[in-house]
Amino acid sequence: MQKWMIYAKKADFAEQSRRYHISPILARIIRNREITGDIEIAGYLNGKIGDLASPWIMKDMEKAVNIIKEKIERGNRIRVIGDYDIDGICSTHILRDAMISLGALADYKIPERIRDGYGINEKLIHDAYQDGVDTIITCDNGIAAVEAIKYARELGMTVIVTDHHNVPYSLHDGVRTEVLVEADAVINPKQNGCKYPFKELCGAGVAFRLVQALWESMGMDPEEALKYLEFAAIATIGDVVSLTGENRIIAKEGLKRLNNTQNKGIMELIRANELTDKEIKAYHIGFILGPCLNAGGRLSDAGLACDLLGQPDEYLAQQGARELRKLNDTRKIMTEEASQEAVRLMEGYGPYRDMVLVVHLPECHESIAGIVAGRLKEKYNRPAFVLTGSGEYVKGSGRSVEAYDMHVGLTECRDLLMKFGGHPMAAGLSLKRENVQLFRERLNHRCNLTEMDLKKKLWLDMVLPFEYVDERLIEELELLEPFGMGNEKPVFVEKDVGIERIRVMGESGNVLKFEMKNGSNHGITAVAFDRNREWLNFLLEKFGSDEIEKAKRGVPNDMQLSIAYYPKVNEYRNKREVQLVIMNMI
């Protein structure tokens, strides 16, 4: 059962409503998102690309730009080395395409997940050297590749690292010391000494800022560099970084461009997923298009997605988009099977009682370990690691909760690990199989988590009676988009709600439709998706089968509860209806 928490933040909402021409409801939601002060509120509502900080503030930006310009002038061969997830794919496309547009002799390489593992390594460097590559530019990786980059420098190669991951550090007597790669230039807003004000860019966001600096330095039209903004937006949303500050601007402005894209690969991917007549929003990237772009790197070759983004031929783009859609469909089946097995193991031998979950699935495809870990995290509201492989070594991914910094947890176990990296909320790792149990024990011994830390909470923006919910409000709420981590979709609560009727709907019976009335006798339709069995069991326990049967027949009953919801407009057969989507009931 979730614990309901209603924000109680204070501000002069009437004054903000007048000043920014928004409703007091919207003003309250913005305050709940910790957006305060005139500059911050104006930026949140009306921020544009021109409001981003100068890319030149980033440490080593000038150095990197000068190196790239010199290499292009000399005709030196440049290779972009990315990563196999959506952020790595988009940042690789941005840099590879930009280099070619600037006249560089450039290509790209994305590590093969199972053969190469994450990020740049000595084999990729050796291959580049054999291919006559002079300069390597990493994107969405490289900040932790100390030995690999040292090897490249020993071979006489030039290396520019662009990354957004946490910089590794050593820990001695409780003191952290940054361990920075010895590249020719390192662009990462999280490194010590970088004065760039926004630290949470994704890898493609960092790549986009580099391209903007290159365009400016070479006297090119800055508007032309904005053609890469839609790819930075896809990565920003798909990589689940915080949609606040500059990330919000990149995502919001990038979505506008995405909905008018001229990129044949994206156009065909939209068509392959039957979204041609839809306005593409953050949801479509997070749950439909993004998983397709990720599918190549999970089950085949991430180059499929990168090639799609750079594909000028419509027919080949169509074929590539369809292939990624098929791979994603296969990935869904594999994920469901692995998730069921993970839950069975959790329930069977009890590690779900741990504060930090560690489950080993020998037969699970390593590419879906992170997704399965995410499902375990959602089900048990605990940090979760899923490890795969049955040989001497295992690999895995973790997904965390707000109360637990996963990267810190792994750093404290680094002597047990072969390799690791990531963020506070997500990480990847490899270790010897014989150390799995010790790894689990140490994580839990040092995590300092309590049951209160892991109590599920549902944050509610405000009590909002049904009579305030109309199309005008729903349209105004769109000003808050795109929604995501750090800028969550608003959730409202209404108390003393009577259930007039219940219907089970949907092709598989996975939708519950309610006719409801509040204490003021104002009626409205509400729907609950996917969790119909859970909701029906809740109502059965709370009110009994007789009352549920009355509600199903639409006759008077004694069912009354409080609901957490967000509103939307449902369109069906040219009919528009204001509808509530139920998030929770008590």
Coordinates of C-alpha atoms in Angstrom, one line a residue:
M1 CA 0.0 0.0 0.0
Q2 CA 1.4 3.4 -1.0
K3 CA 1.6 6.2 1.6
W4 CA -0.1 9.3 0.3
M5 CA 1.8 12.5 0.7
I6 CA 0.2 15.9 -0.2
Y7 CA 2.6 18.7 -1.0
A8 CA 2.1 21.7 1.4
K9 CA 4.5 24.2 -0.2
K10 CA 3.7 27.9 0.2
A11 CA 3.7 30.8 -2.2
D12 CA 1.5 33.6 -3.4
F13 CA -0.3 31.5 -6.0
A14 CA -2.7 34.3 -6.9
E15 CA 0.2 36.7 -7.6
Q16 CA 2.0 34.1 -9.7
S17 CA -1.2 33.4 -11.6
R18 CA -1.5 37.0 -12.5
R19 CA 2.1 37.5 -13.3
Y20 CA 2.6 34.5 -15.5
H21 CA -1.0 34.3 -16.9
I22 CA -1.5 30.8 -15.5
S23 CA -4.1 29.4 -13.2
P24 CA -3.5 29.1 -9.4
I25 CA -3.6 25.4 -9.9
L26 CA -0.7 25.5 -12.3
A27 CA 1.2 27.9 -10.1
R28 CA 0.9 25.4 -7.2
I29 CA 2.1 22.5 -9.3
I30 CA 5.2 24.5 -10.4
R31 CA 6.0 25.3 -6.8
N32 CA 5.6 21.7 -5.9
R33 CA 8.4 20.9 -8.5
E34 CA 10.7 23.3 -6.5
I35 CA 10.6 25.9 -9.3
T36 CA 10.9 29.2 -7.4
G37 CA 11.9 32.7 -8.3
D38 CA 11.0 34.8 -11.3
I39 CA 13.9 33.6 -13.5
E40 CA 13.3 29.9 -12.7
I41 CA 9.6 30.1 -13.3
A42 CA 9.9 32.0 -16.5
G43 CA 12.6 29.6 -17.7
Y44 CA 10.4 26.6 -16.8
L45 CA 7.4 28.0 -18.7
N46 CA 9.2 29.6 -21.6
G47 CA 12.8 28.4 -21.8
K48 CA 14.4 28.4 -25.2
I49 CA 17.6 27.0 -26.6
G50 CA 19.1 30.4 -26.4
D51 CA 18.8 30.2 -22.6
L52 CA 21.3 27.3 -22.4
A53 CA 24.6 28.3 -20.8
S54 CA 27.4 28.9 -23.2
P55 CA 29.1 25.6 -24.2
W56 CA 32.5 27.4 -23.9
I57 CA 32.1 27.3 -20.1
M58 CA 32.6 23.6 -20.1
K59 CA 36.1 22.6 -19.1
D60 CA 38.3 21.6 -22.1
M61 CA 35.6 22.7 -24.6
E62 CA 38.0 25.1 -26.3
K63 CA 40.8 22.6 -26.3
A64 CA 38.5 19.9 -27.9
V65 CA 37.2 22.3 -30.5
N66 CA 40.8 23.4 -31.5
I67 CA 41.9 19.8 -31.7
I68 CA 39.0 18.8 -33.9
K69 CA 39.5 21.8 -36.2
E70 CA 43.2 21.0 -36.6
K71 CA 42.5 17.3 -37.4
I72 CA 39.9 18.2 -40.0
E73 CA 42.3 20.7 -41.7
R74 CA 45.0 18.0 -41.8
G75 CA 42.7 15.4 -43.1
N76 CA 43.3 13.1 -40.2
R77 CA 40.9 10.2 -39.7
I78 CA 38.5 10.5 -36.8
R79 CA 36.5 7.7 -35.2
V80 CA 33.5 8.3 -32.9
I81 CA 33.2 5.5 -30.3
G82 CA 29.8 5.4 -28.6
D83 CA 27.7 3.0 -26.6
Y84 CA 24.9 0.6 -27.4
D85 CA 22.0 2.3 -25.6
I86 CA 19.8 5.1 -26.8
D87 CA 22.0 7.8 -25.4
G88 CA 25.1 6.3 -27.0
I89 CA 23.4 5.8 -30.3
C90 CA 22.0 9.3 -30.5
S91 CA 25.3 10.9 -29.4
T92 CA 27.2 8.8 -31.9
H93 CA 24.9 9.9 -34.6
I94 CA 25.2 13.6 -33.6
L95 CA 29.1 13.5 -33.6
R96 CA 29.6 11.3 -36.6
D97 CA 27.2 13.3 -38.8
A98 CA 28.6 16.6 -37.5
M99 CA 32.2 15.6 -38.2
I100 CA 31.2 14.6 -41.8
S101 CA 29.2 17.8 -42.2
L102 CA 32.4 19.8 -41.2
G103 CA 34.4 17.9 -43.9
A104 CA 36.1 15.4 -41.6
L105 CA 37.1 11.9 -42.7
A106 CA 35.1 10.3 -40.0
D107 CA 33.3 7.0 -39.1
Y108 CA 32.0 5.4 -36.0
K109 CA 32.1 2.2 -33.9
I110 CA 29.7 1.1 -31.2
P111 CA 30.9 -1.8 -28.9
E112 CA 29.0 -5.1 -29.4
R113 CA 27.4 -5.6 -26.0
I114 CA 28.3 -9.3 -25.4
R115 CA 31.7 -9.4 -27.2
D116 CA 33.1 -6.0 -26.2
G117 CA 31.1 -4.9 -23.2
Y118 CA 30.5 -1.3 -22.2
G119 CA 32.5 1.5 -23.7
I120 CA 35.9 2.0 -25.2
N121 CA 38.4 -0.8 -24.6
E122 CA 41.9 -1.8 -25.8
K123 CA 40.6 -4.0 -28.6
L124 CA 38.5 -1.1 -30.0
I125 CA 41.6 1.1 -29.8
H126 CA 43.8 -1.5 -31.5
D127 CA 41.3 -1.9 -34.3
A128 CA 41.1 1.9 -34.8
Y129 CA 44.9 2.1 -34.9
Q130 CA 45.1 -0.7 -37.5
D131 CA 42.5 1.2 -39.5
G132 CA 44.6 4.3 -39.6
V133 CA 42.5 6.3 -37.2
D134 CA 44.4 9.3 -35.8
T135 CA 41.8 10.6 -33.4
I136 CA 39.1 9.0 -31.2
I137 CA 36.2 10.9 -29.8
T138 CA 34.1 9.0 -27.2
C139 CA 30.5 9.8 -26.4
D140 CA 28.4 8.5 -23.5
N141 CA 31.5 6.7 -22.3
G142 CA 35.2 7.0 -21.7
I143 CA 35.3 8.8 -18.4
A144 CA 36.2 5.5 -16.6
A145 CA 38.4 4.0 -19.3
V146 CA 41.7 4.9 -17.7
E147 CA 43.8 2.0 -19.0
A148 CA 42.2 1.9 -22.5
I149 CA 42.9 5.6 -23.1
K150 CA 46.4 5.3 -21.7
Y151 CA 47.0 2.6 -24.3
A152 CA 45.7 4.9 -27.1
R153 CA 48.0 7.6 -26.1
E154 CA 50.9 5.2 -26.0
L155 CA 50.1 4.4 -29.7
G156 CA 50.3 8.1 -30.5
M157 CA 46.6 8.6 -30.9
T158 CA 44.7 11.6 -29.9
V159 CA 41.7 11.1 -27.6
I160 CA 38.8 13.4 -26.8
V161 CA 36.4 12.1 -24.1
T162 CA 32.8 13.4 -24.1
D163 CA 30.8 11.8 -21.3
H164 CA 28.2 12.5 -18.6
H165 CA 28.7 9.7 -16.2
N166 CA 30.1 10.1 -12.7
V167 CA 33.9 10.5 -12.7
P168 CA 35.5 7.5 -10.9
Y169 CA 37.2 8.2 -7.6
S170 CA 39.4 6.4 -5.1
L171 CA 38.5 6.3 -1.5
H172 CA 41.1 6.5 1.2
D173 CA 40.3 7.1 4.9
G174 CA 36.9 8.4 3.8
V175 CA 38.4 11.0 1.4
R176 CA 37.4 10.8 -2.3
T177 CA 40.0 11.6 -4.9
E178 CA 38.9 12.0 -8.5
V179 CA 40.5 9.5 -11.0
L180 CA 40.4 11.3 -14.3
V181 CA 41.5 9.7 -17.7
E182 CA 44.5 11.2 -19.3
A183 CA 42.9 12.2 -22.6
D184 CA 43.8 15.2 -24.7
A185 CA 40.5 16.8 -23.8
V186 CA 37.8 15.7 -21.4
I187 CA 34.3 17.2 -21.7
N188 CA 32.1 16.2 -18.8
P189 CA 30.2 18.7 -16.7
K190 CA 30.6 16.4 -13.7
Q191 CA 34.4 16.6 -13.5
N192 CA 36.1 18.7 -10.9
G193 CA 36.9 22.2 -12.1
C194 CA 34.1 22.3 -14.7
K195 CA 32.1 25.5 -14.2
Y196 CA 29.3 24.6 -16.5
P197 CA 26.2 25.3 -14.3
F198 CA 24.0 22.4 -15.3
K199 CA 25.5 19.0 -14.4
E200 CA 22.8 16.6 -15.5
L201 CA 23.1 16.5 -19.3
C202 CA 23.0 13.1 -20.9
G203 CA 25.7 12.0 -23.3
A204 CA 23.9 13.3 -26.4
G205 CA 23.3 16.6 -24.6
V206 CA 27.1 16.9 -24.1
A207 CA 27.7 16.0 -27.7
F208 CA 25.1 18.6 -28.9
R209 CA 26.9 21.3 -26.9
L210 CA 30.2 20.3 -28.5
V211 CA 28.7 20.6 -32.0
Q212 CA 27.2 24.0 -31.2
A213 CA 30.7 25.2 -30.1
L214 CA 32.2 23.7 -33.3
W215 CA 29.7 25.5 -35.5
E216 CA 30.3 28.8 -33.7
S217 CA 34.1 28.4 -33.9
M218 CA 34.0 27.7 -37.6
G219 CA 31.6 30.6 -38.4
M220 CA 28.7 28.5 -39.5
D221 CA 25.0 29.2 -39.1
P222 CA 24.1 28.3 -35.6
E223 CA 20.6 27.4 -36.7
E224 CA 22.0 24.5 -38.8
A225 CA 23.4 22.9 -35.7
L226 CA 19.9 22.7 -34.2
K227 CA 19.2 19.8 -36.6
Y228 CA 20.8 17.7 -34.0
L229 CA 18.5 18.9 -31.2
E230 CA 15.8 16.2 -31.8
F231 CA 18.4 13.5 -31.3
A232 CA 19.6 15.1 -28.1
A233 CA 15.9 15.2 -27.0
I234 CA 15.4 11.5 -27.8
A235 CA 18.4 10.6 -25.7
T236 CA 17.5 13.0 -22.9
I237 CA 14.1 11.4 -22.5
G238 CA 15.1 7.8 -23.3
D239 CA 18.1 7.8 -21.0
V240 CA 15.8 8.9 -18.1
V241 CA 17.9 11.8 -16.9
S242 CA 16.3 14.5 -14.9
L243 CA 13.9 16.6 -17.0
T244 CA 14.8 19.8 -15.2
G245 CA 16.8 22.9 -16.1
E246 CA 18.6 22.5 -19.5
N247 CA 17.4 19.0 -20.0
R248 CA 13.8 20.3 -19.9
I249 CA 14.7 22.9 -22.6
I250 CA 16.5 20.3 -24.8
A251 CA 13.6 17.8 -24.5
K252 CA 10.8 20.4 -25.0
E253 CA 12.4 22.2 -27.9
G254 CA 13.7 18.9 -29.4
L255 CA 10.2 17.4 -29.4
K256 CA 8.9 20.3 -31.4
R257 CA 11.5 19.6 -34.0
L258 CA 10.9 15.9 -33.8
N259 CA 7.3 16.4 -34.7
N260 CA 8.4 18.1 -37.9
T261 CA 11.4 15.8 -38.6
Q262 CA 13.0 15.4 -42.0
N263 CA 15.1 12.5 -40.8
K264 CA 14.0 9.5 -42.9
G265 CA 15.0 7.0 -40.2
I266 CA 12.9 8.6 -37.5
M267 CA 10.0 9.1 -39.9
E268 CA 10.0 5.4 -40.8
L269 CA 10.4 4.3 -37.2
I270 CA 7.3 6.4 -36.4
R271 CA 5.5 4.8 -39.3
A272 CA 6.5 1.3 -38.3
N273 CA 5.0 1.9 -34.8
E274 CA 1.8 3.3 -36.3
L275 CA 2.3 6.7 -34.8
T276 CA 2.1 8.8 -38.0
D277 CA -1.1 10.6 -37.0
K278 CA 0.1 11.2 -33.4
E279 CA 1.8 14.1 -31.8
I280 CA 5.0 12.5 -30.5
K281 CA 5.5 13.2 -26.8
A282 CA 7.9 12.0 -24.1
Y283 CA 5.7 8.9 -23.6
H284 CA 6.2 7.7 -27.2
I285 CA 9.9 8.1 -26.9
G286 CA 10.1 6.4 -23.5
F287 CA 7.9 3.5 -24.2
I288 CA 7.7 3.0 -28.0
L289 CA 10.4 4.6 -30.2
G290 CA 13.2 4.5 -27.6
P291 CA 12.9 0.8 -26.9
C292 CA 13.1 0.2 -30.6
L293 CA 16.3 2.2 -30.9
N294 CA 17.6 0.2 -27.9
A295 CA 16.6 -3.1 -29.4
G296 CA 19.4 -3.4 -31.9
G297 CA 22.0 -3.0 -29.2
R298 CA 20.2 -5.5 -26.9
L299 CA 19.6 -8.4 -29.3
S300 CA 21.7 -7.7 -32.4
D301 CA 23.9 -4.7 -33.4
A302 CA 23.5 -1.1 -32.1
G303 CA 24.8 -0.1 -35.5
L304 CA 21.3 -0.9 -36.9
A305 CA 19.9 2.1 -35.0
C306 CA 22.8 4.4 -35.7
D307 CA 22.6 3.6 -39.4
L308 CA 18.9 4.2 -39.4
L309 CA 19.4 7.7 -38.0
G310 CA 21.9 8.4 -40.8
Q311 CA 20.0 6.7 -43.6
P312 CA 19.2 9.0 -46.5
D313 CA 17.4 6.3 -48.5
E314 CA 13.6 6.0 -47.8
Y315 CA 13.3 2.3 -48.7
L316 CA 16.4 1.3 -46.6
A317 CA 15.1 3.4 -43.7
Q318 CA 11.8 1.6 -43.9
Q319 CA 13.5 -1.8 -43.8
G320 CA 15.7 -0.8 -40.9
A321 CA 12.8 0.6 -38.9
R322 CA 10.8 -2.6 -39.4
E323 CA 13.7 -4.7 -38.3
L324 CA 14.1 -2.7 -35.1
R325 CA 10.4 -3.0 -34.4
K326 CA 10.6 -6.8 -34.7
L327 CA 13.6 -7.0 -32.5
N328 CA 11.8 -4.9 -29.8
D329 CA 8.8 -7.3 -30.0
T330 CA 11.1 -10.2 -29.4
R331 CA 12.7 -8.2 -26.5
K332 CA 9.3 -7.8 -24.9
I333 CA 8.7 -11.5 -24.8
M334 CA 12.1 -12.2 -23.4
T335 CA 11.7 -9.5 -20.7
E336 CA 8.4 -10.9 -19.5
E337 CA 9.8 -14.4 -19.2
A338 CA 12.9 -13.3 -17.3
S339 CA 10.9 -11.0 -15.0
Q340 CA 8.6 -13.8 -14.0
E341 CA 11.6 -16.0 -13.2
A342 CA 13.1 -13.2 -11.2
V343 CA 10.0 -12.8 -9.1
R344 CA 9.7 -16.5 -8.6
L345 CA 13.3 -16.6 -7.3
M346 CA 12.6 -13.6 -5.0
E347 CA 9.5 -15.1 -3.5
G348 CA 11.0 -18.6 -3.3
Y349 CA 14.0 -18.1 -1.2
G350 CA 13.4 -14.8 0.4
P351 CA 16.1 -12.3 -0.7
Y352 CA 13.3 -9.8 -1.3
R353 CA 13.7 -9.2 2.4
D354 CA 17.1 -7.7 1.7
M355 CA 17.3 -3.9 1.5
V356 CA 19.3 -4.3 -1.8
L357 CA 18.1 -7.1 -4.0
V358 CA 20.6 -9.2 -5.9
V359 CA 19.3 -12.0 -8.2
H360 CA 21.3 -14.2 -10.5
L361 CA 19.5 -15.4 -13.7
P362 CA 22.0 -17.5 -15.5
E363 CA 19.9 -17.9 -18.7
C364 CA 18.7 -14.3 -18.9
H365 CA 20.0 -12.4 -21.9
E366 CA 22.4 -9.8 -20.4
S367 CA 20.9 -7.0 -22.5
I368 CA 17.6 -7.1 -20.6
A369 CA 19.1 -7.3 -17.2
G370 CA 18.5 -3.6 -16.6
I371 CA 14.8 -3.9 -17.6
V372 CA 14.3 -6.8 -15.3
A373 CA 16.1 -5.0 -12.5
G374 CA 13.7 -2.0 -13.1
R375 CA 10.7 -4.3 -12.7
L376 CA 12.0 -5.8 -9.5
K377 CA 12.6 -2.3 -8.2
E378 CA 9.1 -1.2 -9.0
K379 CA 7.5 -4.4 -7.5
Y380 CA 9.5 -4.4 -4.2
N381 CA 10.5 -0.7 -4.0
R382 CA 14.1 -1.7 -3.4
P383 CA 17.4 -1.2 -5.3
A384 CA 17.8 -4.3 -7.5
F385 CA 20.7 -5.9 -9.3
V386 CA 20.1 -8.6 -11.9
L387 CA 23.1 -10.7 -12.8
T388 CA 23.4 -12.9 -15.9
G389 CA 25.7 -15.6 -17.2
S390 CA 26.6 -19.1 -16.1
G391 CA 30.4 -19.1 -16.7
E392 CA 33.2 -18.0 -14.4
Y393 CA 32.1 -14.3 -14.7
V394 CA 28.7 -12.7 -14.5
K395 CA 27.5 -9.4 -15.8
G396 CA 24.6 -7.3 -14.6
S397 CA 22.7 -4.1 -14.3
G398 CA 21.1 -2.3 -11.4
R399 CA 18.2 0.1 -10.9
S400 CA 17.8 2.1 -7.7
V401 CA 15.4 4.1 -5.6
E402 CA 15.9 7.7 -4.6
A403 CA 17.2 6.8 -1.1
Y404 CA 20.1 4.8 -2.4
D405 CA 23.1 5.9 -4.5
M406 CA 23.9 2.8 -6.5
H407 CA 27.2 4.2 -7.8
V408 CA 28.5 4.7 -4.2
G409 CA 27.3 1.2 -3.3
L410 CA 29.3 -0.3 -6.1
T411 CA 32.4 1.8 -5.3
E412 CA 32.3 0.3 -1.8
C413 CA 32.4 -3.2 -3.4
R414 CA 35.0 -2.3 -6.1
D415 CA 37.5 -4.9 -4.9
L416 CA 34.9 -7.6 -5.8
L417 CA 34.1 -6.2 -9.2
M418 CA 35.9 -6.6 -12.5
K419 CA 34.3 -3.5 -13.9
F420 CA 31.5 -1.1 -13.0
G421 CA 30.0 2.3 -13.8
G422 CA 26.9 4.3 -13.9
H423 CA 24.8 6.8 -11.9
P424 CA 23.1 7.0 -8.5
M425 CA 19.9 5.5 -10.1
A426 CA 21.4 3.0 -12.5
A427 CA 24.6 1.0 -13.0
G428 CA 26.3 -1.8 -14.8
L429 CA 28.9 -4.3 -13.4
S430 CA 30.7 -7.5 -13.9
L431 CA 32.3 -9.8 -11.3
K432 CA 33.3 -13.4 -10.7
R433 CA 30.4 -15.7 -10.1
E434 CA 32.0 -17.0 -6.9
N435 CA 31.7 -13.5 -5.5
V436 CA 28.0 -13.0 -6.1
Q437 CA 26.9 -14.0 -2.5
L438 CA 29.7 -11.9 -0.9
F439 CA 28.6 -9.0 -3.2
R440 CA 25.0 -9.3 -2.0
E441 CA 26.0 -9.5 1.6
R442 CA 28.3 -6.4 1.5
L443 CA 25.8 -4.3 -0.4
N444 CA 23.2 -5.0 2.3
H445 CA 25.7 -4.6 5.2
R446 CA 26.8 -1.1 4.0
C447 CA 23.6 0.3 2.5
N448 CA 22.2 2.0 5.6
L449 CA 18.7 1.8 4.2
T450 CA 15.7 1.6 6.6
E451 CA 12.2 0.3 6.0
M452 CA 11.0 4.0 6.1
D453 CA 13.4 4.7 3.2
L454 CA 11.8 2.0 1.2
K455 CA 8.2 2.8 2.0
K456 CA 6.3 3.5 -1.2
K457 CA 5.1 7.1 -1.4
L458 CA 2.7 8.7 -3.8
W459 CA 3.1 12.5 -3.9
L460 CA -0.1 14.4 -4.6
D461 CA -0.1 17.9 -5.8
M462 CA -3.4 19.0 -4.3
V463 CA -7.0 18.1 -3.5
L464 CA -8.9 19.0 -6.7
P465 CA -12.7 18.4 -6.8
F466 CA -14.1 17.0 -10.0
E467 CA -15.9 20.3 -10.8
Y468 CA -12.5 22.0 -11.5
V469 CA -11.5 19.4 -14.1
D470 CA -12.3 20.5 -17.6
E471 CA -10.7 20.7 -21.1
R472 CA -9.3 24.1 -20.3
L473 CA -7.4 22.8 -17.3
I474 CA -6.1 19.8 -19.2
E475 CA -4.9 22.0 -22.0
E476 CA -3.1 24.2 -19.5
L477 CA -1.4 21.2 -17.9
E478 CA 0.3 20.6 -21.2
L479 CA 2.4 23.6 -20.5
L480 CA 4.2 21.4 -17.9
E481 CA 5.2 18.8 -20.5
P482 CA 7.4 17.0 -21.2
F483 CA 7.0 14.8 -18.1
G484 CA 9.6 12.6 -16.7
M485 CA 12.1 12.2 -13.8
G486 CA 12.2 15.4 -11.8
N487 CA 9.1 16.8 -13.6
E488 CA 6.5 14.2 -12.9
K489 CA 3.0 14.3 -14.3
P490 CA 0.7 16.1 -11.8
V491 CA -1.4 13.9 -9.6
F492 CA -4.5 15.2 -7.8
V493 CA -6.8 13.7 -5.1
E494 CA -10.5 13.8 -4.5
K495 CA -12.1 12.6 -1.3
D496 CA -15.5 11.0 -0.5
V497 CA -16.0 9.6 -4.0
G498 CA -19.0 7.4 -4.7
I499 CA -18.8 4.6 -7.3
E500 CA -21.9 4.6 -9.4
R501 CA -20.9 1.9 -11.8
I502 CA -18.0 -0.4 -12.7
R503 CA -17.3 -1.9 -16.1
V504 CA -14.5 -4.3 -17.1
M505 CA -13.3 -3.3 -20.6
G506 CA -10.4 -3.8 -23.0
E507 CA -9.7 -6.7 -25.4
S508 CA -8.0 -8.6 -22.5
G509 CA -10.2 -7.2 -19.8
N510 CA -7.3 -5.1 -18.5
V511 CA -9.2 -1.8 -18.1
L512 CA -11.7 -0.9 -15.4
K513 CA -14.1 2.0 -16.1
F514 CA -15.8 3.8 -13.3
E515 CA -18.7 6.2 -13.2
M516 CA -18.0 8.3 -10.1
K517 CA -19.6 11.2 -8.2
N518 CA -18.1 13.4 -5.5
G519 CA -19.7 14.9 -2.4
S520 CA -21.0 17.8 -4.5
N521 CA -22.8 15.3 -6.7
H522 CA -20.5 16.1 -9.6
G523 CA -20.1 13.1 -11.9
I524 CA -17.2 12.0 -14.0
T525 CA -15.7 9.0 -15.8
A526 CA -12.5 7.4 -14.6
V527 CA -10.4 4.5 -15.9
A528 CA -7.7 2.3 -14.3
F529 CA -5.3 0.5 -16.7
D530 CA -3.5 -2.8 -16.4
R531 CA -4.0 -3.4 -12.7
N532 CA -7.7 -4.4 -12.8
R533 CA -7.3 -7.6 -10.8
E534 CA -5.4 -5.7 -8.1
W535 CA -8.1 -3.0 -7.9
L536 CA -10.9 -5.4 -7.9
N537 CA -9.3 -7.3 -5.0
F538 CA -8.8 -4.0 -3.2
L539 CA -12.5 -3.1 -3.6
L540 CA -13.5 -6.7 -2.6
E541 CA -11.6 -6.5 0.7
K542 CA -12.8 -3.0 1.4
F543 CA -16.5 -3.3 0.5
G544 CA -17.3 -6.9 -0.1
S545 CA -18.7 -8.8 -3.1
D546 CA -22.3 -7.6 -2.7
E547 CA -21.4 -4.0 -3.1
I548 CA -19.2 -4.7 -6.1
E549 CA -22.0 -6.6 -7.8
K550 CA -24.3 -3.7 -7.2
A551 CA -21.8 -1.3 -8.8
K552 CA -21.4 -3.6 -11.8
R553 CA -25.2 -3.5 -12.3
G554 CA -25.2 0.3 -11.8
V555 CA -27.5 0.2 -8.8
P556 CA -27.1 2.2 -5.6
N557 CA -24.4 0.9 -3.3
D558 CA -22.3 2.0 -0.2
M559 CA -18.9 2.2 -1.9
Q560 CA -17.1 5.4 -1.1
L561 CA -13.4 6.1 -1.2
S562 CA -10.6 8.6 -2.1
I563 CA -8.8 8.5 -5.4
A564 CA -5.5 9.8 -6.7
Y565 CA -5.8 10.7 -10.4
Y566 CA -4.6 12.8 -13.3
P567 CA -7.0 14.1 -16.0
K568 CA -7.0 13.7 -19.7
V569 CA -9.3 14.1 -22.7
N570 CA -10.3 10.8 -24.2
E571 CA -11.1 10.8 -28.0
Y572 CA -13.1 7.9 -29.4
R573 CA -15.1 7.9 -32.7
N574 CA -14.9 11.7 -33.0
K575 CA -16.3 12.2 -29.4
R576 CA -14.2 14.0 -26.8
E577 CA -14.7 13.2 -23.1
V578 CA -12.9 14.5 -20.0
Q579 CA -11.7 11.4 -18.1
L580 CA -9.7 10.7 -15.1
V581 CA -6.9 8.1 -15.0
I582 CA -6.7 6.5 -11.6
M583 CA -3.3 6.2 -10.0
N584 CA -4.4 4.9 -6.6
M585 CA -7.4 4.4 -4.3
I586 CA -7.8 4.2 -0.6

